[in-house]
PDB file of C-alpha atoms in Angstrom:
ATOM      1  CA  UNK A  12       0.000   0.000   0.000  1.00  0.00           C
ATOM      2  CA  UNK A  13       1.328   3.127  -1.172  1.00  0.00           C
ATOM      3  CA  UNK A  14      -0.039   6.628  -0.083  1.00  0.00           C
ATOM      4  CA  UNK A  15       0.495  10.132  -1.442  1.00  0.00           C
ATOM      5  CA  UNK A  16      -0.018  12.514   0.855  1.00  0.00           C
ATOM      6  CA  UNK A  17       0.537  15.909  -1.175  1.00  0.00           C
ATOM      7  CA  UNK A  18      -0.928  18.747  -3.412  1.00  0.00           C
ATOM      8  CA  UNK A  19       0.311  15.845  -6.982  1.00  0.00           C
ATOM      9  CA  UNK A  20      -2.606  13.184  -5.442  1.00  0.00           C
ATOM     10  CA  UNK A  21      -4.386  13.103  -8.625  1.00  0.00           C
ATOM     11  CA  UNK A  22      -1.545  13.511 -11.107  1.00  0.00           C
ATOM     12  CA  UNK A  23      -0.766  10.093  -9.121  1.00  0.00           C
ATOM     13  CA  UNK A  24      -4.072   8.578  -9.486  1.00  0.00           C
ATOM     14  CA  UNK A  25      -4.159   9.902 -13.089  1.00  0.00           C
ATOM     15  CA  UNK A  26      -0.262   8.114 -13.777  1.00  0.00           C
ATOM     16  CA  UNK A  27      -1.325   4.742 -11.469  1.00  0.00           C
ATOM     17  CA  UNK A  28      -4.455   3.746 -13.871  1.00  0.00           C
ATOM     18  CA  UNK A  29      -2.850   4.191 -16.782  1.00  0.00           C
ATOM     19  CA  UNK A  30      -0.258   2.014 -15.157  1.00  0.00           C
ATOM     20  CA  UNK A  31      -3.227  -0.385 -14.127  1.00  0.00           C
ATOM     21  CA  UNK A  32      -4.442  -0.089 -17.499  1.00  0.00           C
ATOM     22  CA  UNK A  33      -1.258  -1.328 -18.891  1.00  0.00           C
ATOM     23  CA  UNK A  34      -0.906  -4.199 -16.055  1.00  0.00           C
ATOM     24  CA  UNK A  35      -4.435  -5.096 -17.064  1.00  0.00           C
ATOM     25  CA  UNK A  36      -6.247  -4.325 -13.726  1.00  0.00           C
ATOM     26  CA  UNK A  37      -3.533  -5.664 -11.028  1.00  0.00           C
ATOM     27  CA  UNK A  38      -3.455  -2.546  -8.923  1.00  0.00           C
ATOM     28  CA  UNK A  39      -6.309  -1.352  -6.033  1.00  0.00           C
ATOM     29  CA  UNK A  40      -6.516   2.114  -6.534  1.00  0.00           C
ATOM     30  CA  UNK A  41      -8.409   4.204  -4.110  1.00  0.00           C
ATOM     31  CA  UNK A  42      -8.332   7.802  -3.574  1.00  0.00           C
ATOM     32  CA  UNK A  43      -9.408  10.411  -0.951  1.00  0.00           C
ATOM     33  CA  UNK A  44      -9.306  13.419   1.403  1.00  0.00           C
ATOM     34  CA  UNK A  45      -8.678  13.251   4.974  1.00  0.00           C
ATOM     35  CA  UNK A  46      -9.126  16.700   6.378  1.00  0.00           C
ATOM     36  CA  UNK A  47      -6.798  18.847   3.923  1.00  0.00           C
ATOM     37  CA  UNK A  48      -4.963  16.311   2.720  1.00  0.00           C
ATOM     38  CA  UNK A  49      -5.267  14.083  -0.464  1.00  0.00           C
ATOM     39  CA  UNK A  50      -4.674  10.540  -0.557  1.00  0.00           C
ATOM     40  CA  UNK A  51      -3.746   8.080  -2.923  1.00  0.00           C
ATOM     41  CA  UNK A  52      -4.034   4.412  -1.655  1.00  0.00           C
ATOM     42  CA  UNK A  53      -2.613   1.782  -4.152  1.00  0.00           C
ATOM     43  CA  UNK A  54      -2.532  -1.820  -3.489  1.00  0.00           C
ATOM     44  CA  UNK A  55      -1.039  -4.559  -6.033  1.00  0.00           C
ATOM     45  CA  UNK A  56      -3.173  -7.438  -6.810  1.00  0.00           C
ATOM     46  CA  UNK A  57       0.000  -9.428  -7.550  1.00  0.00           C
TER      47      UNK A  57
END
């Protein structure tokens, strides 16, 4: 499980699916706001 916590969240989110696009579907990729932070939680299916 990887997590971003910074202001790039969804350039990460935007870069990990087309990664789990490529990988056809192994990632988890979840993403959210705790308070004022963004987070990007990505788990590997493999």
């Amino acid at each position: 499980m990887i997590k971003y916590w910074t202001d790039d969240a969804w350039e990460e989110f935007e870069y990990w699916t087309e990664q789990d696009t490529k990988d056809r579907g192994k990632y988890e990729i979840r993403i959210f706001t705790r308070g004022t932070k963004t987070c990007l939680d990505l788990s590997s299916q493999v």
